[in-house]
mmCIF file of C-alpha atoms in Angstrom:
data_model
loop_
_atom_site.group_PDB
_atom_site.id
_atom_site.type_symbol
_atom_site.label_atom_id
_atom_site.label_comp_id
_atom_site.label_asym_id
_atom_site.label_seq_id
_atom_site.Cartn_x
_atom_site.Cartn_y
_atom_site.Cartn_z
ATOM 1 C CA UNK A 1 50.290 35.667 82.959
ATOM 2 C CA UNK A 2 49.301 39.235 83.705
ATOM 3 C CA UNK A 3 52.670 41.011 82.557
ATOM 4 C CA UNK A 4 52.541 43.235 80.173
ATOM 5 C CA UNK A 5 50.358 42.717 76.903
ATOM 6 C CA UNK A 6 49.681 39.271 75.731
ATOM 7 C CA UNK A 7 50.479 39.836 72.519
ATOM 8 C CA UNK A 8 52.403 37.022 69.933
ATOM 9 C CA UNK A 9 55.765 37.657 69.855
ATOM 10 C CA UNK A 10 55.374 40.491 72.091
ATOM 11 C CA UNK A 11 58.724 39.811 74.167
ATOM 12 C CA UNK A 12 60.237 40.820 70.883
ATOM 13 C CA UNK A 13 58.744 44.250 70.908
ATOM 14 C CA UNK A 14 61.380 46.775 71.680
ATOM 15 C CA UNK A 15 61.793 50.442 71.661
ATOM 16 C CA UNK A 16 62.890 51.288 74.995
ATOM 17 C CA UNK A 17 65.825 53.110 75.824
ATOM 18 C CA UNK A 18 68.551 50.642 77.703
ATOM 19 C CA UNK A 19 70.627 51.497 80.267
ATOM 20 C CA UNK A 20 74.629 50.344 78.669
ATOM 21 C CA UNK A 21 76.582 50.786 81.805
ATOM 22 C CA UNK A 22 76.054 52.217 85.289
ATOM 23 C CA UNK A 23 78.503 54.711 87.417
ATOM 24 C CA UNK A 24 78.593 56.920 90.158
ATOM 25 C CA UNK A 25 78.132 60.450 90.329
ATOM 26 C CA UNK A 26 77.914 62.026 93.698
ATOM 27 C CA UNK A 27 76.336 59.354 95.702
ATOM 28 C CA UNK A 28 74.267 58.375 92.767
ATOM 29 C CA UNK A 29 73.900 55.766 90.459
ATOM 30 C CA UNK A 30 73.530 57.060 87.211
ATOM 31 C CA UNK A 31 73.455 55.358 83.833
ATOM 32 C CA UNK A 32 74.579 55.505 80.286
ATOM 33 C CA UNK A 33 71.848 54.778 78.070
ATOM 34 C CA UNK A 34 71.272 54.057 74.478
ATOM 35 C CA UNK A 35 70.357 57.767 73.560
ATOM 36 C CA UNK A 36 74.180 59.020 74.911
ATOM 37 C CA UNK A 37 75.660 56.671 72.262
ATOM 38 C CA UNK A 38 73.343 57.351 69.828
ATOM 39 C CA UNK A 39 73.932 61.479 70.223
ATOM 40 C CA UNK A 40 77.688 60.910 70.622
ATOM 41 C CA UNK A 41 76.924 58.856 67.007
ATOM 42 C CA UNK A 42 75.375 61.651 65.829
ATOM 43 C CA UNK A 43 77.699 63.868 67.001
ATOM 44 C CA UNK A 44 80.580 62.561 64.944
ATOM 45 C CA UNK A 45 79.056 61.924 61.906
ATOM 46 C CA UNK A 46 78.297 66.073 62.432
ATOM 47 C CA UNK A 47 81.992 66.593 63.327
ATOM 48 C CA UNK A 48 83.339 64.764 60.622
ATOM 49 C CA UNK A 49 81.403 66.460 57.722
ATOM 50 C CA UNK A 50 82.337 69.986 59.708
ATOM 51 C CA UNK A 51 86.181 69.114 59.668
ATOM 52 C CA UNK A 52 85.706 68.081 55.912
ATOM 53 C CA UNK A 53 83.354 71.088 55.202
ATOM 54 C CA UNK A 54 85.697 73.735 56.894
ATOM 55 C CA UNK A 55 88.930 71.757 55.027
ATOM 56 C CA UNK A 56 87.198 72.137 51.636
ATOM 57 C CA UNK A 57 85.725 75.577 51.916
ATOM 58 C CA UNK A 58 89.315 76.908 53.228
ATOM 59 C CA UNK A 59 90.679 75.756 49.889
ATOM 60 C CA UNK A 60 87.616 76.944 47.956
ATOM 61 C CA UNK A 61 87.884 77.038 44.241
ATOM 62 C CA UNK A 62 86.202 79.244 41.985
ATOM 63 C CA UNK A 63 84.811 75.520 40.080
ATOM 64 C CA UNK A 64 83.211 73.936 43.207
ATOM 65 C CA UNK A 65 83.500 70.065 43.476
ATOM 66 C CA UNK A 66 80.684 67.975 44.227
ATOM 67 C CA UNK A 67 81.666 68.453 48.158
ATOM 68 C CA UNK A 68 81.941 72.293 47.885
ATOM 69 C CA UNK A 69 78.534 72.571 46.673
ATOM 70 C CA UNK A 70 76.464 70.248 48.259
ATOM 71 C CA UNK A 71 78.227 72.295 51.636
ATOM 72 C CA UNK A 72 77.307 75.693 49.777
ATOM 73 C CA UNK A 73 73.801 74.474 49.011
ATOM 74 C CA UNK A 74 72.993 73.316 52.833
ATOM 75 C CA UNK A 75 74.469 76.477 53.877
ATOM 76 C CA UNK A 76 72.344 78.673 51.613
ATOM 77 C CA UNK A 77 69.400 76.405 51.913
ATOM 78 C CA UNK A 78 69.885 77.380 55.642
ATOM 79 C CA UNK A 79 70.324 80.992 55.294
ATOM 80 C CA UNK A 80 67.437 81.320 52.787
ATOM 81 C CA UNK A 81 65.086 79.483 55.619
ATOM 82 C CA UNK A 82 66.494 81.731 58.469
ATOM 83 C CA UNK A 83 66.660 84.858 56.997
ATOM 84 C CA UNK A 84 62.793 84.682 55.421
ATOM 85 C CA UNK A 85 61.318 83.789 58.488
ATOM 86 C CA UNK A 86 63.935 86.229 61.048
ATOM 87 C CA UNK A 87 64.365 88.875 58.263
ATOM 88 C CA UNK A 88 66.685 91.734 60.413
ATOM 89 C CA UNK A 89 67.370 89.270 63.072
ATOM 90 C CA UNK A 90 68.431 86.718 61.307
ATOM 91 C CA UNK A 91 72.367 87.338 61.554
ATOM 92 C CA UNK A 92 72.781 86.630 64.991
ATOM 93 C CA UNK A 93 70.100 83.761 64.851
ATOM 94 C CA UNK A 94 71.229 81.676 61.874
ATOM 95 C CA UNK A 95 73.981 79.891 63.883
ATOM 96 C CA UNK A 96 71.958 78.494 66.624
ATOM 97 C CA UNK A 97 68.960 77.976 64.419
ATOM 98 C CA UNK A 98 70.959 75.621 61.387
ATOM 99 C CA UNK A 99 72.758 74.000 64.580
ATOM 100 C CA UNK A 100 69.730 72.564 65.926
ATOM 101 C CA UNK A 101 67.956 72.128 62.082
ATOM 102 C CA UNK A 102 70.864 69.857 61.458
ATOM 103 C CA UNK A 103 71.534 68.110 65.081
ATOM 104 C CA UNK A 104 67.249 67.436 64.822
ATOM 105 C CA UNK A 105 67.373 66.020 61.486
ATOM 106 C CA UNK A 106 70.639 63.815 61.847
ATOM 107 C CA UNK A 107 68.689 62.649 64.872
ATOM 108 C CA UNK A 108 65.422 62.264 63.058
ATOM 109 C CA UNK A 109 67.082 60.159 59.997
ATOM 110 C CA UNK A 110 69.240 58.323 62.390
ATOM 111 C CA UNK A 111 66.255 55.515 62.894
ATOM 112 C CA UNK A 112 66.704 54.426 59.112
ATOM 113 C CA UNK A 113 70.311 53.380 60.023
ATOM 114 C CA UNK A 114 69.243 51.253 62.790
ATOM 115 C CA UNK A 115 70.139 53.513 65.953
ATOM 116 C CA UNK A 116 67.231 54.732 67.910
ATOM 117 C CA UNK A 117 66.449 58.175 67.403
ATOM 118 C CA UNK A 118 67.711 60.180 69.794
ATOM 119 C CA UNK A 119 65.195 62.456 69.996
ATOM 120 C CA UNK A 120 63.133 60.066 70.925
ATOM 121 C CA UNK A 121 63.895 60.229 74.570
ATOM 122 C CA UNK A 122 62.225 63.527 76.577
ATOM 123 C CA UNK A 123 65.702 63.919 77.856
ATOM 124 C CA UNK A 124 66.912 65.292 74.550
ATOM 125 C CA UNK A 125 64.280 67.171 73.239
ATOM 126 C CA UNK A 126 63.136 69.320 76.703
ATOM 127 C CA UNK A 127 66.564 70.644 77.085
ATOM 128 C CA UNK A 128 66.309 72.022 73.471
ATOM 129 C CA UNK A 129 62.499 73.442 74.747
ATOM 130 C CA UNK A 130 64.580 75.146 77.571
ATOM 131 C CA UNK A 131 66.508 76.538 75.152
ATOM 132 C CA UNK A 132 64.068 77.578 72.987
ATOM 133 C CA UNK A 133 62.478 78.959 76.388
ATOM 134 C CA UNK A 134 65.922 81.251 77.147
ATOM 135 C CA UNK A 135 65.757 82.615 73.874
ATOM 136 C CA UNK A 136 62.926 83.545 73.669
ATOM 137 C CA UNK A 137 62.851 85.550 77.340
ATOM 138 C CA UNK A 138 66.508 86.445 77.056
ATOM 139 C CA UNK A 139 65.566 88.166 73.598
ATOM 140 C CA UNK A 140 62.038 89.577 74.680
ATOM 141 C CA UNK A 141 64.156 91.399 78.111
ATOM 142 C CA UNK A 142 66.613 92.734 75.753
ATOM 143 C CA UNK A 143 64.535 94.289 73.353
ATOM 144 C CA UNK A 144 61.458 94.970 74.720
ATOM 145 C CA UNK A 145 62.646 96.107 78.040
ATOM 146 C CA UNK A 146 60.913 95.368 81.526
ATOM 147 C CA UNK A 147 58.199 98.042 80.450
ATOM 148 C CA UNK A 148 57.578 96.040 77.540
ATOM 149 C CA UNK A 149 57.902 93.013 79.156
ATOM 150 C CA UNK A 150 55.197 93.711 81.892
ATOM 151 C CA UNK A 151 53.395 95.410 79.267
ATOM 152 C CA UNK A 152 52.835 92.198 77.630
ATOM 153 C CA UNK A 153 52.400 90.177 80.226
ATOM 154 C CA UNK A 154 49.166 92.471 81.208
ATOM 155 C CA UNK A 155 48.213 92.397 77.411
ATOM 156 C CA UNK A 156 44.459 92.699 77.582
ATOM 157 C CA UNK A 157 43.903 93.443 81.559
ATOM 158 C CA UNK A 158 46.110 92.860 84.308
ATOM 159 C CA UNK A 159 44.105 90.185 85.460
ATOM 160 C CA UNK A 160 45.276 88.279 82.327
ATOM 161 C CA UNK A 161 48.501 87.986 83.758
ATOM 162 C CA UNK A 162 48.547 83.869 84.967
ATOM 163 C CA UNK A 163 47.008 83.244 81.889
ATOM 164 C CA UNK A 164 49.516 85.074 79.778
ATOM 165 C CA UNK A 165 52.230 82.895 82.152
ATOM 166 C CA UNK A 166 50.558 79.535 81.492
ATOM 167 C CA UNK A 167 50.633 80.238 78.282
ATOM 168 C CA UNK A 168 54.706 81.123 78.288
ATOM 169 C CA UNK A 169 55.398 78.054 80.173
ATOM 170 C CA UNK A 170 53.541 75.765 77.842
ATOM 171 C CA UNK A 171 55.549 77.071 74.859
ATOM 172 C CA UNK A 172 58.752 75.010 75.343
ATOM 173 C CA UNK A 173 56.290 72.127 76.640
ATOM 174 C CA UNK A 174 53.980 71.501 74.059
ATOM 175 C CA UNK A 175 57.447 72.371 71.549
ATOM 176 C CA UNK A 176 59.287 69.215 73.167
ATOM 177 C CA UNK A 177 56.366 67.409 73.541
ATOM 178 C CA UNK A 178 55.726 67.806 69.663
ATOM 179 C CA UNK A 179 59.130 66.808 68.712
ATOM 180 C CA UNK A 180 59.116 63.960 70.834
ATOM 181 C CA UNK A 181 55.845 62.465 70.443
ATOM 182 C CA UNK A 182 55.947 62.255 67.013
ATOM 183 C CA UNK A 183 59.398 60.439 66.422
ATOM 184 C CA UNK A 184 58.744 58.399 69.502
ATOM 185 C CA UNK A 185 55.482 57.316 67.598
ATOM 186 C CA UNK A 186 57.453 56.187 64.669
ATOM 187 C CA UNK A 187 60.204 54.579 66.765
ATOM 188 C CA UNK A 188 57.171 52.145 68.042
ATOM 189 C CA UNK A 189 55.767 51.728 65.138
ATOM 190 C CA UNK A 190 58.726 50.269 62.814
ATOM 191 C CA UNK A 191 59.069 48.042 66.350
ATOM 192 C CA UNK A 192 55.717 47.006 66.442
ATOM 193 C CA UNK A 193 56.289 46.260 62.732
ATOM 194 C CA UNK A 194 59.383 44.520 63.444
ATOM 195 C CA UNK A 195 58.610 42.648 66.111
ATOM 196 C CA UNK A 196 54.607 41.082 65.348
ATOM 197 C CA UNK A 197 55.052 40.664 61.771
ATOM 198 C CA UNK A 198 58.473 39.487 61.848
ATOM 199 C CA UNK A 199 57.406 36.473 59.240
ATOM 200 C CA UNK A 200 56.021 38.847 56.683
ATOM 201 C CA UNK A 201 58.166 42.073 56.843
ATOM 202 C CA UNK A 202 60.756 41.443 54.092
ATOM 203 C CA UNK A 203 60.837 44.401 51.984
ATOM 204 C CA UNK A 204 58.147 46.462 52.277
ATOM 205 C CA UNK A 205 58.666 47.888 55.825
ATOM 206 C CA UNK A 206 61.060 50.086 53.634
ATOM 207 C CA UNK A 207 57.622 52.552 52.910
ATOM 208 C CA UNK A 208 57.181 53.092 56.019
ATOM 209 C CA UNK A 209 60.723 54.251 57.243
ATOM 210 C CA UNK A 210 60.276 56.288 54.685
ATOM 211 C CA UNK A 211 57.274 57.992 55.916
ATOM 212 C CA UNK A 212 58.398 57.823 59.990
ATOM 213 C CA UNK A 213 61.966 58.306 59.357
ATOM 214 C CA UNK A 214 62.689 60.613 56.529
ATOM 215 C CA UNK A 215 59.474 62.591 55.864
ATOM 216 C CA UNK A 216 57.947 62.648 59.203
ATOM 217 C CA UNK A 217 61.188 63.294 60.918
ATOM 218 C CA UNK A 218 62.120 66.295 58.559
ATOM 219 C CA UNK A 219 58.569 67.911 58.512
ATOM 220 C CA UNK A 220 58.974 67.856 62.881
ATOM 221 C CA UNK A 221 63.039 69.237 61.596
ATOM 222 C CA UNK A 222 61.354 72.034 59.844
ATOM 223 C CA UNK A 223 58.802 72.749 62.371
ATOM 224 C CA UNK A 224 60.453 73.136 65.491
ATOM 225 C CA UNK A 225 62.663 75.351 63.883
ATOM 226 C CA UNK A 226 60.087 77.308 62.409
ATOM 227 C CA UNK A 227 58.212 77.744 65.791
ATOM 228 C CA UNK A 228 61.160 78.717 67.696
ATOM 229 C CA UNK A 229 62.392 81.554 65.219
ATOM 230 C CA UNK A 230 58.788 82.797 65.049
ATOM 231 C CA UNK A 231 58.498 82.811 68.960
ATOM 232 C CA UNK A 232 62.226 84.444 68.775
ATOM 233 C CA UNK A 233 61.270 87.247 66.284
ATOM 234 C CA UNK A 234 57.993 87.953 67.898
ATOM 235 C CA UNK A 235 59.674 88.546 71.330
ATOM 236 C CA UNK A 236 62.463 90.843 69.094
ATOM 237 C CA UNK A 237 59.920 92.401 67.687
ATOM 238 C CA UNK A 238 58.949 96.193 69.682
ATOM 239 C CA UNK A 239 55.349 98.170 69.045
ATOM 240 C CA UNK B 1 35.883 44.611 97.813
ATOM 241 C CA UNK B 2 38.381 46.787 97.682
ATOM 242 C CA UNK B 3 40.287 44.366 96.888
ATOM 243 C CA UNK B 4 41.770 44.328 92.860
ATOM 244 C CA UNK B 5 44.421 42.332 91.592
ATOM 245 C CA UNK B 6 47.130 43.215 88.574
ATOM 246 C CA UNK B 7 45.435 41.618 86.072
ATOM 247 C CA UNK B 8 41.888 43.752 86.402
ATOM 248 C CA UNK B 9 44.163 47.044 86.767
ATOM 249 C CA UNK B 10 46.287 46.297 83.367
ATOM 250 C CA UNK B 11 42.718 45.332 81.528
ATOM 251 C CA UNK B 12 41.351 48.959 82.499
ATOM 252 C CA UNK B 13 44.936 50.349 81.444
ATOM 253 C CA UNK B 14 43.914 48.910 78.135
ATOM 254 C CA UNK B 15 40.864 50.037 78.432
ATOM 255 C CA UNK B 16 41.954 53.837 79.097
ATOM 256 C CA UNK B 17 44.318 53.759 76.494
ATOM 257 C CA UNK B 18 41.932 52.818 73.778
ATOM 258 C CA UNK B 19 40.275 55.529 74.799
ATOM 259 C CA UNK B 20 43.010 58.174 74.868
ATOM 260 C CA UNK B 21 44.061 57.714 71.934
ATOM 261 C CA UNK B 22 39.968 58.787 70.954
ATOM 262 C CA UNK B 23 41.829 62.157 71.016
ATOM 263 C CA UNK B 24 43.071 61.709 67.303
ATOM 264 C CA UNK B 25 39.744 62.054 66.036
ATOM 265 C CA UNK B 26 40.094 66.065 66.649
ATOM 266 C CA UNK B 27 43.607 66.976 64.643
ATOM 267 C CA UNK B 28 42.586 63.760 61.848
ATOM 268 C CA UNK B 29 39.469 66.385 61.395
ATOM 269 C CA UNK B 30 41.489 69.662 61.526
ATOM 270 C CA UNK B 31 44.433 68.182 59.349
ATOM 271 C CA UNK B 32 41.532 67.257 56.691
ATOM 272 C CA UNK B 33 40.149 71.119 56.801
ATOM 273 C CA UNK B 34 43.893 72.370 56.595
ATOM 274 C CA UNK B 35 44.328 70.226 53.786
ATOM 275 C CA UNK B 36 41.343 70.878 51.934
ATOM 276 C CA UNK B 37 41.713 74.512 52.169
ATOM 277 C CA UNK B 38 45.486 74.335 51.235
ATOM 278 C CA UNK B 39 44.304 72.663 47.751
ATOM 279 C CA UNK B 40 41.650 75.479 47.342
ATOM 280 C CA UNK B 41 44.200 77.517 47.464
ATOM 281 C CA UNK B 42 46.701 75.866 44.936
ATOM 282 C CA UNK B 43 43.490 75.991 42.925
ATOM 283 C CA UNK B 44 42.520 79.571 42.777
ATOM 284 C CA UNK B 45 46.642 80.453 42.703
ATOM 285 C CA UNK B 46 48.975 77.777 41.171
ATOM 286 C CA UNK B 47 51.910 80.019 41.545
ATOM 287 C CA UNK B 48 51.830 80.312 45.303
ATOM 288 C CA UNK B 49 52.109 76.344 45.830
ATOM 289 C CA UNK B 50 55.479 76.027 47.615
ATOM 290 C CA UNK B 51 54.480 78.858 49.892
ATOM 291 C CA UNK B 52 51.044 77.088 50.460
ATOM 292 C CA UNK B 53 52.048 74.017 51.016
ATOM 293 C CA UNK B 54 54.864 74.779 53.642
ATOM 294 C CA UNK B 55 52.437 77.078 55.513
ATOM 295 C CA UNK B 56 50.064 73.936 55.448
ATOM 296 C CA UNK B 57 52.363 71.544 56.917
ATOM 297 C CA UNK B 58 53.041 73.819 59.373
ATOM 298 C CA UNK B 59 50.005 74.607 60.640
ATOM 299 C CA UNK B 60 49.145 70.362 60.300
ATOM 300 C CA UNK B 61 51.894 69.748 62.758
ATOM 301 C CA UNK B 62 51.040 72.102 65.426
ATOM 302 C CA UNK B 63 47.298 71.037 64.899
ATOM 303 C CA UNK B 64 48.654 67.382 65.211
ATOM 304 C CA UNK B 65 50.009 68.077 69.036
ATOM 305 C CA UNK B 66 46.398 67.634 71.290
ATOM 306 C CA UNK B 67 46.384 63.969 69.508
ATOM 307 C CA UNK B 68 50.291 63.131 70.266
ATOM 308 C CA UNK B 69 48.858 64.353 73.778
ATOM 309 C CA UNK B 70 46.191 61.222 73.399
ATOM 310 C CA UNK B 71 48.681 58.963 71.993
ATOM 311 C CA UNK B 72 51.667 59.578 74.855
ATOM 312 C CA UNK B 73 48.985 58.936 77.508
ATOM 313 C CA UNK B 74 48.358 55.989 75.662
ATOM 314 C CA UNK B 75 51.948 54.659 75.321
ATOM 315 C CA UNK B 76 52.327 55.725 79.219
ATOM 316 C CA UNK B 77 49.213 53.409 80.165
ATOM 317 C CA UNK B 78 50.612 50.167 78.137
ATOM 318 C CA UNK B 79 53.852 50.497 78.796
ATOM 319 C CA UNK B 80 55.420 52.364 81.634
ATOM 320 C CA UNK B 81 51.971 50.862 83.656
ATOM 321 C CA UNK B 82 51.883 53.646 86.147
ATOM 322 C CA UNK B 83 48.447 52.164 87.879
ATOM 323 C CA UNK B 84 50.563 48.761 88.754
ATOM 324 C CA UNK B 85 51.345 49.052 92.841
#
């Protein structure tokens, strides 16, 4: 009585990250969770196509295979994306940019093959906010100068300035927050599904991954990398 | 008085979660305007419907973040039960 929601079946309902083992770290207790084997999942499934990708492509033939060009196709698919948004930016941004459109969307789809998302823990998706964050200033000092910098800071008036702050800081927020929210929200909605109409879900729960996992999870793909190389080119970008 | 015990303090959890997630009224409307624009568009110019469409999403996902605001204070309220002592 009084823990938690009184809901049938409700001690089934789960979508919380779990801690898998504990160990110290300078004094502390810190623990490995569900999301570090999920990434490190994640991470070689990544590897392996890369290892595979690079072997093919260094023994490229003039009549791809069916490997060759589905790894020319993401590639160009990639480049197309970068370079339309970026236009004279675009070589040095391409790298990071298909690295985290690929690392998001592995993540993303991950959910349909039973792991839990990774990026649905804030842990994962604020350090790629921060990075979005460094960019973005890193690239605005280098092009724009401090003069610019200051310049844009005091767009309107001077006394926009903590405005024009709040809204830099909320960029990477509201970017992670995005990311999150939305996968998390799918994450407890196949476990609501899951775990309250366990009796009745038999096939047709396979809609609705495909809604959360696949399109939801590449439309949040698309957009976070579409927000960051806009925020990128628009700090490149001098008057 | 002053006095309230778990049970009261999860009910008004429950309570301010039902109403947070009132929040997704606002993007539901703005998604609807975005997407009824988007097809006005198609309309008038059939040719431009990739480049329509991808702007559209776009613009429904960013305009979809004040409700996922509504809907984490939500999920904080039922399930992380911050008001518990």
């Amino acid at each position: 009585m009084g823990q938690g929601i009184m809901l049938s079946g409700a001690a089934d309902i789960d979508f919380m990250i779990h801690g898998v083992f504990p160990y110290q770290l300078f004094g502390q207790t810190v623990w490995i969770t569900t999301t570090h084997v999920c990434v490190l999942i994640v991470m070689l499934v990544i590897v392996a196509f890369c290892i595979a990708a690079n072997r093919v492509i260094k023994h490229a033939s003039d009549v791809p295979g069916t490997f060759q060009n589905i790894v020319e196709m993401v590639v160009e698919m990639l480049d197309k994306m970068v370079g339309g948004v970026m236009g004279k930016f675009s070589p040095q941004f391409r790298n990071y940019i298909s690295t985290i459109f690929i690392f998001i969307l592995l993540s993303n789809i991950s959910g349909l093959f039973g792991l839990r998302p990774p990026t649905a823990d804030y842990g994962v998706t604020l350090p790629m906010g921060i990075m979005t964050f460094t960019l973005i200033h890193f690239n605005k000092f280098r092009y724009q100068k401090v003069k610019g910098v200051i310049a844009g800071l005091c767009d309107p008036w001077p006394i926009w300035a903590p405005i024009n702050i709040i809204g830099d800081v909320a960029v990477p927020i509201s970017l992670s927050l995005r990311l999150f929210a939305n996968v998390l929200s799918g994450t407890v909605m196949m476990a609501l599904v899951y775990a309250l109409l366990s009796k009745i879900a038999i096939i047709w729960p396979a809609a609705l991954h495909v809604y959360f996992d696949l399109f939801s999870g590449a439309i949040q793909t698309y957009v976070f990398c579409m927000l960051t190389m806009t925020y990128i080119t628009d700090a490149c970008t001098t008057e | 008085m002053g006095e309230f015990n778990n049970n009261f303090i999860l009910g008004c959890s429950a309570i301010g979660a039902g109403l947070a997630v009132i929040a997704g009224i606002g993007p539901g409307v703005g998604q609807g305007i975005a997407a009824g624009h988007a097809a006005a568009a198609v309309g008038r110019n059939p040719g431009a419907k990739s480049d329509v469409t991808s702007t559209m999403l776009l613009g429904q996902a960013v305009a979809e973040t004040t409700g996922l605001y509504g809907l984490l204070i939500a999920m904080l309220l039922l399930f992380v039960k911050p008001l518990l002592p």
